[in-house]
Amino acid sequence: MHASNGRGAPGDVDPGQQPERLQDCRRCGLWRDATQAVARQGGRSARIMLVGEQPGDKEDLAGQPFVGPAGALLDRALQAAGVPRKAVYVTNAVKHFKWQARGKRRMHKTPAQREIEACHYWLEDELREIRPRVVVALGATALHSVMQAKAMALTPVLGQTLEHDGLAVIPTYHPSFALRAPDPEARQRAFEAIVHALGQAARL
Ligand code: URA
């Protein structure tokens, strides 16, 4: 990991950079404090693309998306919806882990709009390459990036089938919300909403 003062060396970030390799990306400063960029998981023939927010602590270390607690919940939701994980393509709106230290722990920090925009370069590339039938946007960051609509609120469009550039987009809760919502009923409702969205995507 890069020992960072949060600013880095002058010139080590270039929002206009057009890197060929994800690991070389310097379009925003998040690479400095991350172990690595976390790429996608899933085959090119997948018809369903799941887009999360950004890798968490476990994903940053493993180099794979959704392998931590949110990933375990996502796996349960996929199973409940009857969708095999190997049939879906899984990626994130932002490819580097953004975090702040709390004691020895690295706590998730929500990415800034400029970081989401910088990383849209990679999502666009994935959408072009995979050409999924449907994208399930897991949470507001994914929704903003996929729809290219930074002010779009998640709640009013939850579970709807939206359209963007000829692509069907189904917004739902982020799995972390279903883990951390304050009461058990809210967690169960969020889990069911995710299962419903995944089922909806599979039926399209
Ligand atoms: N949360 C995300 O949005 N993506 C991951 O890969 C893991 C947790």
Coordinates of C-alpha atoms and ligand atoms in Angstrom, one line a residue:
M1 CA 0.0 0.0 0.0
H2 CA 1.2 3.5 -0.7
A3 CA 1.9 5.6 2.3
S4 CA 0.0 8.7 1.5
N5 CA -0.4 12.1 2.9
G6 CA -3.7 12.3 1.0
R7 CA -2.2 14.5 -1.7
G8 CA 0.5 12.4 -3.4
A9 CA 3.2 13.7 -5.7
P10 CA 2.4 16.6 -8.1
G11 CA 1.1 15.3 -11.4
D12 CA 0.3 11.8 -10.2
V13 CA -3.4 12.3 -11.0
D14 CA -4.6 13.1 -14.5
P15 CA -8.5 13.1 -15.0
G16 CA -7.9 13.1 -18.8
Q17 CA -5.7 10.0 -18.7
Q18 CA -6.9 7.1 -21.0
P19 CA -5.1 4.1 -19.6
E20 CA -5.3 0.7 -21.2
R21 CA -4.8 -1.2 -18.0
L22 CA -7.0 -0.7 -14.9
Q23 CA -4.0 -1.1 -12.6
D24 CA -2.3 1.9 -14.4
C25 CA -5.3 4.2 -13.8
R26 CA -4.5 7.6 -12.3
R27 CA -7.7 9.3 -13.4
C28 CA -8.4 10.1 -9.7
G29 CA -6.4 9.9 -6.5
L30 CA -8.0 6.8 -5.0
W31 CA -5.2 4.5 -6.3
R32 CA -2.8 5.9 -3.8
D33 CA -4.3 4.4 -0.7
A34 CA -5.7 1.2 -2.2
T35 CA -3.9 -2.1 -2.5
Q36 CA -5.0 -2.6 -6.1
A37 CA -7.8 -1.8 -8.5
V38 CA -10.5 -4.4 -8.3
A39 CA -11.7 -5.6 -11.7
R40 CA -14.8 -7.4 -12.7
Q41 CA -15.8 -11.0 -12.1
G42 CA -17.8 -12.9 -14.7
G43 CA -17.8 -14.0 -18.3
R44 CA -18.2 -12.0 -21.4
S45 CA -21.4 -13.8 -22.3
A46 CA -23.2 -12.8 -19.1
R47 CA -26.6 -11.2 -19.9
I48 CA -27.0 -9.7 -16.4
M49 CA -24.5 -7.1 -15.1
L50 CA -24.5 -6.2 -11.4
V51 CA -22.9 -2.9 -10.5
G52 CA -22.0 -2.1 -6.9
E53 CA -20.4 1.0 -5.4
Q54 CA -16.7 0.3 -4.8
P55 CA -14.6 -2.5 -3.4
G56 CA -14.5 -2.9 0.4
D57 CA -11.7 -3.9 2.7
K58 CA -11.8 -7.6 1.8
E59 CA -12.2 -6.9 -2.0
D60 CA -9.3 -4.5 -1.9
L61 CA -7.0 -7.2 -0.5
A62 CA -8.4 -10.1 -2.6
G63 CA -8.7 -8.1 -5.9
Q64 CA -12.2 -9.4 -6.5
P65 CA -15.6 -7.8 -6.2
F66 CA -18.1 -8.7 -3.6
V67 CA -16.1 -11.3 -1.6
G68 CA -16.7 -9.7 1.9
P69 CA -19.9 -9.5 4.0
A70 CA -21.8 -7.6 1.3
G71 CA -20.8 -10.3 -1.1
A72 CA -22.1 -13.0 1.2
L73 CA -25.5 -11.2 1.3
L74 CA -25.5 -10.8 -2.4
D75 CA -24.8 -14.5 -2.8
R76 CA -27.8 -15.3 -0.6
A77 CA -30.0 -13.0 -2.6
L78 CA -28.8 -14.5 -5.9
Q79 CA -29.6 -18.0 -4.5
A80 CA -33.0 -16.9 -3.3
A81 CA -33.7 -15.4 -6.8
G82 CA -32.5 -18.6 -8.5
V83 CA -29.7 -16.8 -10.3
P84 CA -26.3 -18.6 -10.3
R85 CA -23.5 -16.2 -9.5
K86 CA -21.4 -17.6 -12.3
A87 CA -24.2 -16.5 -14.7
V88 CA -23.8 -12.8 -13.8
Y89 CA -21.1 -10.3 -14.4
V90 CA -20.2 -8.4 -11.2
T91 CA -18.4 -5.0 -11.1
N92 CA -18.3 -1.7 -9.3
A93 CA -18.9 1.9 -10.3
V94 CA -15.6 2.8 -8.6
K95 CA -12.7 0.4 -8.9
H96 CA -10.5 1.4 -5.9
F97 CA -11.3 1.2 -2.2
K98 CA -11.8 4.6 -0.6
W99 CA -11.4 4.4 3.1
Q100 CA -10.4 6.3 6.3
A101 CA -8.6 4.9 9.2
R102 CA -10.4 4.3 12.5
G103 CA -7.9 2.8 14.8
K104 CA -6.5 -0.2 12.9
R105 CA -9.5 -0.6 10.8
R106 CA -10.1 0.8 7.3
M107 CA -13.6 2.2 7.2
H108 CA -15.5 2.6 3.9
K109 CA -15.8 6.2 2.7
T110 CA -18.4 7.1 0.0
P111 CA -16.7 8.1 -3.2
A112 CA -17.0 11.7 -4.4
Q113 CA -18.8 12.6 -7.6
R114 CA -15.5 13.4 -9.4
E115 CA -14.3 9.9 -8.5
I116 CA -17.4 8.3 -9.8
E117 CA -17.1 10.3 -13.0
A118 CA -13.4 9.5 -13.4
C119 CA -14.2 5.8 -13.0
H120 CA -17.1 5.8 -15.5
Y121 CA -14.4 5.5 -18.1
W122 CA -14.0 1.8 -17.0
L123 CA -17.7 1.1 -16.6
E124 CA -18.4 2.4 -20.1
D125 CA -15.6 0.1 -21.4
E126 CA -17.3 -2.9 -19.7
L127 CA -20.7 -2.0 -21.0
R128 CA -19.3 -1.8 -24.5
E129 CA -17.5 -5.1 -24.2
I130 CA -20.2 -7.1 -22.4
R131 CA -23.3 -5.5 -23.9
P132 CA -25.5 -7.0 -21.1
R133 CA -29.3 -7.3 -21.6
V134 CA -29.9 -5.7 -18.2
V135 CA -27.9 -4.0 -15.5
V136 CA -28.9 -4.2 -11.8
A137 CA -27.7 -1.0 -10.1
L138 CA -26.9 -1.9 -6.4
G139 CA -27.4 1.4 -4.6
A140 CA -27.3 5.1 -5.4
T141 CA -23.6 5.4 -6.6
A142 CA -24.2 2.6 -9.1
L143 CA -27.4 4.2 -10.3
H144 CA -25.8 7.6 -10.8
S145 CA -22.9 6.1 -12.7
V146 CA -25.0 3.7 -14.9
M147 CA -27.7 6.3 -15.7
Q148 CA -25.2 9.2 -15.9
A149 CA -27.6 11.1 -13.6
K150 CA -25.8 12.4 -10.5
A151 CA -29.0 13.8 -8.9
M152 CA -31.3 10.8 -9.4
A153 CA -32.8 9.6 -6.1
L154 CA -32.8 5.9 -5.6
T155 CA -36.0 5.5 -3.5
P156 CA -38.6 6.7 -6.2
V157 CA -37.2 4.3 -8.8
L158 CA -36.5 1.2 -6.7
G159 CA -37.5 -1.9 -8.5
Q160 CA -38.6 -0.1 -11.7
T161 CA -37.1 -1.0 -15.1
L162 CA -35.4 2.1 -16.4
E163 CA -33.8 2.6 -19.8
H164 CA -30.4 4.2 -20.6
D165 CA -28.8 4.1 -24.0
G166 CA -30.9 1.1 -25.0
L167 CA -30.0 -0.7 -21.8
A168 CA -32.5 -1.9 -19.2
V169 CA -31.5 -0.8 -15.7
I170 CA -33.1 -2.1 -12.5
P171 CA -32.2 0.0 -9.4
T172 CA -32.2 -1.7 -6.0
Y173 CA -30.6 -1.4 -2.6
H174 CA -27.0 -1.9 -2.0
P175 CA -26.4 -5.2 -0.1
S176 CA -24.6 -3.2 2.7
F177 CA -27.9 -1.4 3.3
A178 CA -29.6 -4.8 3.8
L179 CA -26.8 -5.6 6.3
R180 CA -26.8 -2.4 8.2
A181 CA -30.3 -0.9 8.1
P182 CA -31.3 0.0 11.7
D183 CA -34.0 -2.6 12.4
P184 CA -34.5 -6.2 11.4
E185 CA -37.7 -5.5 9.4
A186 CA -35.9 -2.9 7.3
R187 CA -33.1 -5.3 6.7
Q188 CA -35.5 -8.0 5.6
R189 CA -37.4 -5.7 3.3
A190 CA -34.2 -4.5 1.7
F191 CA -33.1 -8.1 1.2
E192 CA -36.4 -9.0 -0.4
A193 CA -36.2 -6.0 -2.7
I194 CA -32.7 -7.1 -3.9
V195 CA -34.0 -10.6 -4.5
H196 CA -37.0 -9.2 -6.4
A197 CA -34.7 -7.0 -8.5
L198 CA -32.5 -10.0 -9.4
G199 CA -35.5 -12.1 -10.3
Q200 CA -36.8 -9.3 -12.4
A201 CA -33.5 -9.0 -14.3
A202 CA -33.5 -12.8 -14.9
R203 CA -36.9 -12.7 -16.4
L204 CA -36.1 -9.9 -18.9
Ligands
URA1 N1 -19.5 -3.3 -1.9 C1 -19.5 -3.0 -3.2 O1 -20.2 -2.1 -3.6 N2 -18.7 -3.6 -4.0 C2 -17.9 -4.6 -3.6 O2 -17.2 -5.2 -4.4 C3 -18.0 -5.0 -2.2 C4 -18.7 -4.3 -1.4

